[in-house]
PDB file of C-alpha atoms in Angstrom:
ATOM      1  CA  MET A 210      -3.599   2.463 -13.139  1.00 93.00           C
ATOM      2  CA  THR A 211       0.147   1.945 -13.528  1.00 95.00           C
ATOM      3  CA  ALA A 212       2.728   1.843 -10.724  1.00 94.00           C
ATOM      4  CA  VAL A 213       6.521   2.024 -10.973  1.00 94.00           C
ATOM      5  CA  ILE A 214       8.020  -0.655  -8.727  1.00 92.00           C
ATOM      6  CA  ASP A 215      11.513  -0.118  -7.365  1.00 91.00           C
ATOM      7  CA  THR A 216      14.069  -2.917  -7.357  1.00 91.00           C
ATOM      8  CA  CYS A 217      14.146  -2.878  -3.540  1.00 92.00           C
ATOM      9  CA  VAL A 218      10.528  -4.040  -3.518  1.00 92.00           C
ATOM     10  CA  ILE A 219      11.457  -6.967  -5.762  1.00 90.00           C
ATOM     11  CA  ILE A 220      14.246  -7.969  -3.383  1.00 93.00           C
ATOM     12  CA  ASP A 221      11.917  -7.633  -0.383  1.00 94.00           C
ATOM     13  CA  ALA A 222       9.444 -10.036  -1.989  1.00 92.00           C
ATOM     14  CA  LEU A 223      11.976 -12.590  -3.228  1.00 93.00           C
ATOM     15  CA  GLN A 224      14.127 -12.707  -0.093  1.00 96.00           C
ATOM     16  CA  SER A 225      11.234 -12.419   2.373  1.00 94.00           C
ATOM     17  CA  ARG A 226      12.855  -9.433   4.074  1.00 95.00           C
ATOM     18  CA  GLU A 227      10.855  -8.372   7.096  1.00 94.00           C
ATOM     19  CA  PRO A 228       8.935  -6.190   7.752  1.00 96.00           C
ATOM     20  CA  PHE A 229       8.408  -5.448   4.032  1.00 96.00           C
ATOM     21  CA  SER A 230       7.942  -8.898   2.484  1.00 95.00           C
ATOM     22  CA  ALA A 231       4.196  -9.275   3.092  1.00 96.00           C
ATOM     23  CA  ASP A 232       3.373  -5.937   1.456  1.00 96.00           C
ATOM     24  CA  ALA A 233       5.765  -6.567  -1.430  1.00 96.00           C
ATOM     25  CA  GLN A 234       4.234  -9.993  -2.093  1.00 95.00           C
ATOM     26  CA  LYS A 235       0.710  -8.513  -2.001  1.00 95.00           C
ATOM     27  CA  LEU A 236       1.815  -5.931  -4.547  1.00 94.00           C
ATOM     28  CA  PHE A 237       3.072  -8.585  -6.973  1.00 93.00           C
ATOM     29  CA  LEU A 238      -0.070 -10.684  -6.491  1.00 95.00           C
ATOM     30  CA  ALA A 239      -2.209  -7.653  -7.343  1.00 96.00           C
ATOM     31  CA  VAL A 240      -0.183  -7.095 -10.518  1.00 95.00           C
ATOM     32  CA  SER A 241      -0.444 -10.776 -11.481  1.00 95.00           C
ATOM     33  CA  ASN A 242      -4.216 -10.616 -10.921  1.00 97.00           C
ATOM     34  CA  ARG A 243      -4.300  -7.609 -13.287  1.00 96.00           C
ATOM     35  CA  GLN A 244      -5.661  -5.225 -10.669  1.00 96.00           C
ATOM     36  CA  PHE A 245      -3.167  -2.699 -12.057  1.00 95.00           C
ATOM     37  CA  ASP A 246      -0.062  -2.569 -14.257  1.00 96.00           C
ATOM     38  CA  GLY A 247       3.374  -2.714 -12.664  1.00 95.00           C
ATOM     39  CA  ILE A 248       6.501  -1.361 -14.314  1.00 94.00           C
ATOM     40  CA  LEU A 249       9.940  -2.370 -13.032  1.00 89.00           C
ATOM     41  CA  THR A 250      12.758   0.142 -13.050  1.00 80.00           C
ATOM     42  CA  ALA A 251      15.716  -0.753 -15.244  1.00 78.00           C
ATOM     43  CA  LYS A 252      18.131   1.254 -13.126  1.00 74.00           C
ATOM     44  CA  SER A 253      17.743   2.220  -9.514  1.00 61.00           C
TER      45      SER A 253
END
């Protein structure tokens, strides 16, 4: 499976913005563990 990840999700994970940071970090961990492929948008 492949998911398109919006730039806002990246910012949520990197800046620990609540209440979204925990879910955003879980998403990136799942991608790094190769549970699915993540594609980042070039322009948002």
